[in-house]
Structure formats: structure tokens, C-alpha cells
Coordinates of C-alpha atoms in Angstrom, one line a residue:
M307 CA 0.0 -0.3 0.0
G308 CA 1.4 3.6 -0.7
T309 CA 1.9 6.3 1.5
T310 CA 0.7 9.1 -0.3
L311 CA -2.5 11.0 -1.8
V312 CA -1.4 12.6 -5.3
L313 CA -3.9 15.3 -6.2
G314 CA -4.3 16.6 -9.8
L315 CA -4.0 18.0 -12.3
G316 CA -4.3 21.7 -11.9
G317 CA -4.7 24.1 -9.4
T318 CA -5.8 27.6 -9.5
V319 CA -6.0 31.2 -8.1
D320 CA -9.6 31.9 -7.2
Y321 CA -11.1 35.5 -7.0
E322 CA -14.0 35.0 -4.6
V323 CA -16.6 37.9 -4.7
H324 CA -18.7 38.7 -1.7
W325 CA -22.2 39.0 -3.4
D326 CA -23.7 42.2 -3.4
A327 CA -27.2 42.1 -5.3
A328 CA -27.0 46.0 -5.3
V329 CA -24.0 45.7 -7.4
I330 CA -25.4 43.2 -9.7
E331 CA -28.6 45.3 -10.1
S332 CA -26.7 48.5 -10.8
L333 CA -24.6 46.6 -13.3
A334 CA -27.8 45.0 -15.0
S335 CA -29.6 48.2 -15.2
R336 CA -26.3 49.9 -16.6
F337 CA -25.9 47.5 -19.5
G338 CA -30.1 47.4 -19.8
I339 CA -30.3 43.8 -19.4
R340 CA -34.1 42.3 -19.7
R341 CA -35.2 39.1 -18.4
V342 CA -36.1 37.8 -21.8
E343 CA -32.1 37.5 -22.9
L344 CA -31.1 35.9 -19.6
T345 CA -29.3 32.5 -20.7
T346 CA -26.4 30.5 -19.3
M347 CA -25.2 29.1 -22.7
A348 CA -24.0 32.3 -24.7
P349 CA -20.6 33.5 -24.9
I350 CA -19.1 35.6 -22.4
V351 CA -17.0 38.2 -24.4
D352 CA -17.1 41.2 -22.0
E353 CA -18.7 42.3 -18.7
R354 CA -22.3 42.8 -20.0
S355 CA -22.4 38.9 -21.2
L356 CA -20.9 38.0 -18.1
V357 CA -23.8 39.6 -16.0
V358 CA -26.3 38.3 -18.3
T359 CA -25.0 34.7 -17.7
I360 CA -24.6 35.0 -13.9
L361 CA -28.3 36.2 -13.9
G362 CA -29.6 33.4 -15.9
F363 CA -28.1 31.1 -13.2
V364 CA -29.6 33.2 -10.7
R365 CA -33.0 32.8 -12.2
D366 CA -32.6 29.3 -12.4
G367 CA -30.9 28.6 -8.8
A368 CA -28.0 26.4 -10.8
G369 CA -24.5 26.2 -10.3
G370 CA -22.0 25.8 -13.5
E371 CA -18.7 26.4 -15.0
R372 CA -18.1 28.7 -18.1
F373 CA -15.2 30.2 -20.4
V374 CA -14.6 33.8 -20.5
V375 CA -13.0 35.4 -23.6
S376 CA -10.4 37.1 -21.4
S377 CA -9.2 37.0 -17.9
E378 CA -9.5 40.8 -18.0
V379 CA -13.1 40.4 -17.8
V380 CA -12.9 38.5 -14.6
K381 CA -10.5 41.2 -13.2
E382 CA -12.8 43.9 -14.4
F383 CA -15.6 42.5 -12.6
S384 CA -14.2 41.3 -9.5
E385 CA -12.9 44.9 -9.0
R386 CA -16.8 46.0 -8.3
F387 CA -16.8 43.6 -5.2
A388 CA -15.2 43.4 -2.3
T389 CA -13.0 40.0 -3.2
E390 CA -10.8 37.2 -1.6
I391 CA -8.0 35.7 -3.1
T392 CA -8.0 32.0 -2.5
L393 CA -6.6 28.7 -4.1
G394 CA -9.1 26.4 -6.4
G395 CA -8.8 23.5 -8.3
T396 CA -10.5 20.3 -7.5
G397 CA -6.9 18.6 -6.2
V398 CA -5.9 21.9 -4.0
R399 CA -9.2 22.1 -2.3
A400 CA -9.4 18.7 -1.7
G401 CA -5.8 18.8 -0.4
I402 CA -7.3 21.7 1.7
A403 CA -9.7 19.6 3.2
L404 CA -7.3 16.8 4.0
D405 CA -5.0 19.2 5.7
R406 CA -7.9 20.2 8.1
L407 CA -7.7 16.6 9.4
G408 CA -3.8 16.5 9.2
I409 CA -3.5 14.5 6.3
P410 CA -0.8 15.5 3.7
S411 CA -0.9 15.4 0.0
V412 CA 1.2 16.0 -3.1
Q413 CA -0.2 18.4 -5.6
H414 CA 0.3 18.3 -9.4
L415 CA 0.2 22.0 -10.5
V416 CA 0.2 23.3 -14.1
S417 CA 0.6 27.1 -12.8
I418 CA 2.4 28.9 -9.8
D419 CA 2.7 32.5 -8.3
D420 CA 3.0 33.9 -5.2
N421 CA -0.4 33.6 -4.1
V422 CA -0.1 30.0 -4.5
R423 CA 2.9 30.1 -2.4
R424 CA 1.8 32.0 0.0
L425 CA -1.6 30.3 0.5
L426 CA -0.9 26.3 -0.2
P427 CA -0.6 24.9 3.4
A428 CA 2.6 23.6 4.4
S429 CA 1.1 19.9 4.4
M430 CA 0.8 20.0 0.5
S431 CA 3.9 19.5 -1.4
Y432 CA 3.8 19.9 -5.1
V433 CA 5.2 19.0 -8.5
S434 CA 4.8 21.5 -11.1
S435 CA 5.0 21.7 -14.7
A436 CA 5.0 25.4 -14.6
T437 CA 8.2 27.3 -16.2
E438 CA 7.3 30.5 -15.3
D439 CA 5.0 32.8 -12.6
T440 CA 1.8 33.1 -14.4
L441 CA -1.7 34.8 -13.0
D442 CA -4.9 33.9 -15.0
P443 CA -7.9 34.3 -11.9
H444 CA -10.7 32.1 -12.1
L445 CA -13.8 34.4 -10.8
I446 CA -15.9 32.6 -8.2
V447 CA -19.5 34.0 -7.6
Q448 CA -21.5 32.4 -4.9
Y449 CA -25.1 33.7 -4.3
P450 CA -27.6 32.9 -1.8
A451 CA -31.2 31.7 -1.9
G452 CA -34.0 34.2 -2.0
T453 CA -31.7 37.1 -3.6
T454 CA -34.0 39.6 -5.5
I455 CA -32.5 41.5 -8.8
R456 CA -34.6 44.2 -10.5
L457 CA -34.6 44.3 -14.1
D458 CA -36.2 46.9 -16.6
D459 CA -39.0 44.2 -17.3
G460 CA -39.4 42.6 -14.1
E461 CA -37.7 40.8 -11.1
I462 CA -35.6 37.4 -10.6
V463 CA -35.3 35.7 -7.4
S464 CA -33.3 32.9 -7.0
P465 CA -34.9 29.6 -5.8
S466 CA -31.6 28.1 -4.2
S467 CA -27.8 29.2 -3.3
N468 CA -25.2 28.1 -5.7
R469 CA -21.6 28.8 -6.9
L470 CA -20.5 29.6 -10.4
I471 CA -16.9 29.6 -12.0
F472 CA -15.8 32.1 -14.9
A473 CA -12.4 31.7 -16.2
N474 CA -9.8 32.1 -19.1
D475 CA -7.1 29.8 -17.8
P476 CA -4.0 29.1 -20.6
P477 CA -2.0 26.9 -18.0
N478 CA -5.2 24.8 -17.4
R479 CA -6.5 24.7 -20.8
N480 CA -2.7 23.5 -21.9
M481 CA -2.6 20.9 -18.7
A482 CA 1.2 20.4 -19.4
I483 CA 2.0 17.1 -17.4
T484 CA 5.5 17.1 -15.4
P485 CA 7.8 14.0 -15.7
E486 CA 7.7 14.5 -11.8
L487 CA 4.4 13.2 -11.3
G488 CA 5.5 9.8 -12.3
D489 CA 7.9 9.9 -9.7
A490 CA 5.2 10.7 -6.9
L491 CA 3.1 8.1 -8.3
V492 CA 5.5 5.5 -7.2
D493 CA 4.3 5.4 -3.6
A494 CA 0.9 6.7 -4.0
A495 CA -2.2 5.2 -1.8
A496 CA -4.5 7.1 -4.1
L497 CA -4.5 9.2 -7.4
L498 CA -7.1 12.0 -8.3
V499 CA -7.7 13.1 -11.9
S500 CA -9.4 16.3 -12.5
G501 CA -9.3 19.3 -14.6
F502 CA -9.4 17.8 -18.1
N503 CA -12.9 19.8 -18.4
T504 CA -11.2 23.3 -19.2
M505 CA -9.2 21.7 -22.0
Q506 CA -10.4 23.0 -25.7
D507 CA -8.1 21.6 -28.1
E508 CA -8.9 17.9 -28.7
D509 CA -5.5 16.7 -30.4
L510 CA -3.6 18.6 -27.3
L511 CA -6.2 16.6 -25.1
E512 CA -5.5 13.1 -26.5
R513 CA -1.6 13.9 -26.3
R514 CA -1.9 14.9 -22.4
L515 CA -3.9 11.7 -21.9
I516 CA -1.2 9.6 -23.5
E517 CA 1.2 11.2 -21.3
L518 CA -1.1 10.8 -18.1
D519 CA -1.2 6.8 -19.4
A520 CA 2.6 6.8 -19.4
V521 CA 3.1 8.1 -15.8
M522 CA 0.2 6.2 -14.3
E523 CA 2.5 3.3 -15.1
H524 CA 4.3 4.1 -11.9
L525 CA 1.3 3.6 -9.7
P526 CA 0.9 0.7 -7.5
S527 CA -1.5 -1.8 -8.6
A528 CA -3.5 -1.1 -5.2
A529 CA -3.9 2.4 -5.6
L530 CA -7.1 3.9 -6.0
V531 CA -7.9 6.0 -8.9
Y532 CA -10.5 8.7 -8.4
Y533 CA -11.6 10.6 -11.5
E534 CA -14.0 13.9 -10.7
D535 CA -15.9 15.0 -14.2
A536 CA -16.2 18.6 -13.1
G537 CA -18.2 19.8 -16.0
F538 CA -16.4 19.9 -19.6
Y539 CA -16.3 23.2 -21.6
V540 CA -16.6 20.9 -24.5
R541 CA -19.0 17.9 -23.7
R542 CA -17.6 15.5 -26.4
F543 CA -14.3 15.8 -24.9
A544 CA -15.5 13.3 -22.1
E545 CA -15.2 10.4 -24.6
R546 CA -11.7 10.8 -24.9
I547 CA -11.5 10.6 -21.3
W548 CA -13.4 7.5 -21.3
S549 CA -11.3 5.8 -23.9
H550 CA -7.9 6.3 -22.1
L551 CA -9.0 6.0 -18.5
L552 CA -11.9 4.0 -17.7
P553 CA -10.2 0.8 -17.4
R554 CA -7.9 2.5 -14.7
I555 CA -10.9 4.5 -12.9
D556 CA -12.3 2.7 -9.5
V557 CA -14.1 6.0 -8.6
Y558 CA -16.1 8.2 -11.0
G559 CA -17.6 11.1 -9.3
M560 CA -19.9 14.0 -10.5
N561 CA -22.4 16.4 -9.5
E562 CA -26.2 16.9 -10.2
D563 CA -25.3 19.4 -13.0
E564 CA -23.1 16.7 -14.6
L565 CA -25.5 14.1 -14.2
Q566 CA -28.3 16.3 -15.8
E567 CA -25.9 17.3 -18.6
Y568 CA -25.4 13.5 -19.4
V569 CA -29.0 12.5 -19.4
A570 CA -30.0 16.0 -21.3
R571 CA -33.1 16.5 -19.1
P572 CA -33.8 17.8 -15.8
V573 CA -33.6 15.5 -13.1
D574 CA -36.0 15.5 -9.7
L575 CA -33.2 15.2 -7.3
L576 CA -36.1 14.0 -4.4
D577 CA -37.5 11.5 -6.4
P578 CA -36.0 8.2 -6.0
A579 CA -37.3 6.6 -9.1
D580 CA -36.1 9.8 -11.3
V581 CA -33.0 9.7 -9.7
A582 CA -32.7 5.8 -10.1
S583 CA -33.2 6.1 -13.8
A584 CA -30.8 9.1 -14.5
L585 CA -28.0 7.0 -12.2
R586 CA -28.5 3.6 -14.4
E587 CA -28.7 5.7 -17.6
V588 CA -25.1 7.6 -16.9
H589 CA -23.7 4.1 -15.6
R590 CA -24.2 2.7 -18.8
L591 CA -22.6 5.1 -20.5
I592 CA -19.7 5.3 -18.1
P593 CA -19.6 1.4 -16.7
V594 CA -16.9 2.3 -13.9
P595 CA -16.7 -0.2 -10.6
A596 CA -18.1 3.0 -8.7
L597 CA -20.1 5.8 -10.3
L598 CA -20.6 8.4 -7.6
V599 CA -23.2 11.4 -7.8
H600 CA -23.1 13.7 -5.0
T601 CA -25.8 16.8 -4.8
Q602 CA -26.9 19.3 -1.8
H603 CA -29.4 16.4 -0.9
W604 CA -27.7 13.2 -1.0
A605 CA -24.8 11.3 -2.6
V606 CA -25.2 7.7 -4.4
M607 CA -22.8 5.3 -5.6
L608 CA -23.5 2.5 -7.8
G609 CA -21.5 -0.5 -9.4
T610 CA -19.8 -3.4 -8.3
A611 CA -17.3 -1.8 -6.0
A612 CA -20.0 0.7 -4.5
E613 CA -20.3 -1.1 -1.2
R614 CA -16.7 -1.0 -0.5
H615 CA -16.6 2.6 -0.5
R616 CA -19.4 3.2 1.9
E617 CA -17.3 4.2 4.6
A618 CA -15.5 6.8 2.3
L619 CA -19.0 8.3 0.9
E620 CA -20.2 8.9 4.4
S621 CA -16.8 10.8 5.1
A622 CA -17.1 12.8 2.1
V623 CA -20.7 13.7 2.7
Q624 CA -19.4 14.8 6.3
M625 CA -16.8 17.0 5.1
A626 CA -18.8 18.6 2.5
A627 CA -21.2 19.6 4.9
T628 CA -18.4 20.9 7.5
R629 CA -17.0 22.9 4.8
Y630 CA -20.8 24.4 4.0
R631 CA -21.3 25.7 7.6
L632 CA -17.4 26.5 8.5
G633 CA -15.8 27.6 5.1
D634 CA -11.9 26.4 5.3
A635 CA -11.6 27.5 9.1
F636 CA -12.7 24.2 10.9
L637 CA -10.4 21.8 12.7
A638 CA -10.8 18.0 12.9
A639 CA -13.1 18.5 16.1
D640 CA -15.5 20.4 14.0
F641 CA -15.4 17.7 11.4
E642 CA -16.1 14.9 14.0
A643 CA -18.9 17.2 15.3
T644 CA -20.7 17.2 12.1
R645 CA -21.5 13.4 12.3
D646 CA -24.2 14.2 15.0
L647 CA -26.0 16.9 13.0
P648 CA -29.7 16.1 11.7
R649 CA -30.0 14.6 8.2
S650 CA -31.8 15.8 5.1
T651 CA -35.2 14.1 5.2
G652 CA -35.8 14.1 1.5
G653 CA -32.2 13.0 0.9
G654 CA -32.6 10.2 2.9
A655 CA -35.8 9.0 1.3
V656 CA -33.8 9.2 -2.0
A657 CA -30.7 7.2 -0.8
S658 CA -32.8 4.5 0.9
G659 CA -35.1 4.5 -2.3
V660 CA -32.4 4.2 -4.6
E661 CA -30.6 1.4 -2.5
R662 CA -34.1 -0.6 -3.0
L663 CA -33.9 0.2 -6.8
I664 CA -30.9 -0.2 -7.9
P665 CA -29.0 -3.8 -6.1
G666 CA -25.8 -2.8 -4.8
A667 CA -26.1 0.9 -4.6
V668 CA -25.2 2.9 -1.7
G669 CA -26.9 6.1 -0.6
V670 CA -25.9 8.7 2.0
P671 CA -28.2 11.4 2.7
A672 CA -27.0 15.1 3.1
F673 CA -26.8 16.6 6.5
R674 CA -29.4 19.6 7.2
I675 CA -27.3 22.6 7.9
E676 CA -28.7 25.8 9.3
T677 CA -26.2 28.5 8.9
A678 CA -27.0 32.3 8.0
S679 CA -23.7 32.2 5.9
P680 CA -23.2 29.2 4.1
T681 CA -20.0 28.3 1.9
T682 CA -21.1 27.0 -1.6
I683 CA -17.9 27.2 -3.0
G684 CA -15.5 23.9 -3.3
L685 CA -18.2 21.8 -1.6
G686 CA -17.5 19.5 -4.2
D687 CA -13.9 19.6 -3.9
S688 CA -14.2 19.2 -0.3
F689 CA -16.3 16.1 -0.7
V690 CA -13.8 14.6 -2.6
G691 CA -11.1 15.3 0.2
G692 CA -13.4 13.9 2.5
F693 CA -13.8 10.6 0.4
L694 CA -9.9 10.3 0.0
A695 CA -9.6 10.9 3.8
V696 CA -10.5 7.4 4.5
Y697 CA -7.7 5.7 2.0
A698 CA -5.1 8.1 3.5
P699 CA -2.1 6.0 5.2
V700 CA -0.7 9.1 6.8
R701 CA -2.1 11.7 9.3
Q702 CA -0.2 14.3 10.9
P703 CA -1.0 16.1 14.4
Q704 CA -2.8 19.2 13.8
P705 CA -1.0 22.4 15.7

């Protein structure tokens, strides 16, 4: 059994803006934005189209990740708000969650700058393919349930809270893989693969997958391979991933947004039969030993290896709930305290219902958290960290 958790493939610098409905409303008025033109799918070429897209997501209560034509659009928009600089990327945020439990990790990074050096926890070492310092921030917008924005032709009210990501990040689009990753994998207990979703050049993606195939030969045979889907900018690219990695993937994770993209229809997340039908459909498309879908209500895993990961699934839901109520400012004791909190009634009904409908499925309800200031940013990433914590062979005492 290996002794390290290796998490990749790319990290980011995030500009987390503090939601201010008055600023959004002012921008909507300035740009003359009307309800009829709201969309989440149009190209984001300037600040106006960015606001149109944000409002489209707010109207639907949905989350997502979108490409922006220039990092300058991100910087211009973020300057209008109180903004916190943080580190992102599934691997990095999963590593930060692990750090709170005293679990070290090795990160594979594709970009580096002083923000990364300053903010990366000491428990997280890294290998990097970057040849120079660069900064291409990801804009993170977290909006609350019930936020109201008045437009010229009416108002929109968000039915739920969610988070949005907007970026133009050349290093992550390029996703260069350092040969040092192979050395890091020699003693790995688990490898997290994520980040290919931001790539936009199909030939380059193919080359990167061939390179990853090669370095994964260094993995011990017993190492766990966890792949997180994370929403492709170009959806058909997922098929490239499947052609290379499906034989190596032990756990394939995604959230409700990606689930609904794959089945190309809305899924009633509180209807066990509808959820089970969608899960079966996606599992036929992605036939891995353990397909994992995590949502605000529940997390469900199906496949021949699902039962083997029940403890990890419980840990993952517990970690996401801990971040939801406390952000990054939590200790191992806070993580343990989350276990005693009440669970989602609707989520419990789906978890048990899917277990009845799909033989071998494992369902875990989300926790019911009451907080005036929830953190919706990075919950899926923290979920992954909580899952991998169960497979961590090394734990360090917290300061």
C-alpha cells in the first residue's frame, strides 16, 4: 500500500467575490439587461455578457462553470466587489480539506505564482509543470437563496443558493504534465485526476491523456484512482477521457449539474425513481466499478465496488457539510461534530429509495445545516477530500 495521496492535475488562483445584489442590479441597469435575454449558454465576451450569464444561473438556482474570452473580464468584474483571493482546483481544495484533518498530500500543479506559494498549506507539497509565474484568476460567484434582482422588465429571485465559476486559464487549458508526476506516483495510495474539463484543443487533450497513461504506469497496483468529472467546457471531450482512463478508474465522481448534462434532461433530485433512472442511464454510459453522484441532498454510488466505499462516501458527505457551515476555518473536531447533526429528510428518502431500486447501490443523505452564511464554493472539491481521507495512510497531528 502506498503512503501518499497524489492530487491533480491543475490548481487555480480564485477571486471569490462577496455577493452584493445592489452591485449586480446596478450593472444590469447600466447594461440595459432584460429578463427575456437571460441565458447560461451564450459566449461570455465582455462584462455585459458575464452579467447576463450570472443572472441566468441565479434565475434557475443553478451552478456551473463557463469560459470567458479574457481574464481581463474577470478582473474588471471582481474589482466591483469585496474580493478574497483563495486557491482552487479540485485537487487543491481537496488537499486543503485533507489538511484540516492533518492529512498531507502531493499536488500536481500547472501554474504557480506568489499567491500559490503564500496560500498553499505546509502539509501540501507539489510538483509543477509551470516554467514561469503566471496569474489567470478564476472568478467565483456565490449567491444566496432568495436573492432578488430587479431588471427593466421584471425581477428574478433565486430559488436556491449556488456557485458559479468563470475563467480563461491558459495553463489549465494546456494542462502540461511534468515527468515528476511519475516519481510522485511510485508510492501513491490514491491518485485524483481532474481538470481536463477546461481543455479546448482535442488533439492536445489526446496528447495529455497519452502522457498521463504513461506516468500512471508508476502507480502501485493497489492504488485507488478517483476521477472527478467537473463539467466539460466541450462536452464531447469526455469521450476521450473514457477511451483512455475508464479501465484505470475505480471511482468516477460528478455533481447534479453534470448528471443532468449527461442525461440531457432535468432530474428531480428528490424523486427516488427519477434519480435511479438517471443513475442507471449514466452508468451505462460510464461503466466504472463505482459511479458516484453527489448533490446538495444526497450522495449515491452504484457499481460492483460501491459497497466497498460506503465509509468513504459517509466521510465525503460529512466533509462537504463541514465546509458548508464553516468554510475552510475548521478543525478535525469540527469535522467530527458534523456527524451528530440531523440529516436531510428528502435526501434520506432518495438514498434509501435508490438502494431499493438498484441492487448494490449505496446512498448517503446530506446533513441538514442551518447557517446564515453558508459556503457553497468548493463543496464538491471538499467532498472529494473527505472521500480520500478514508484511504490516507498518513495523518499528522494538527497544530
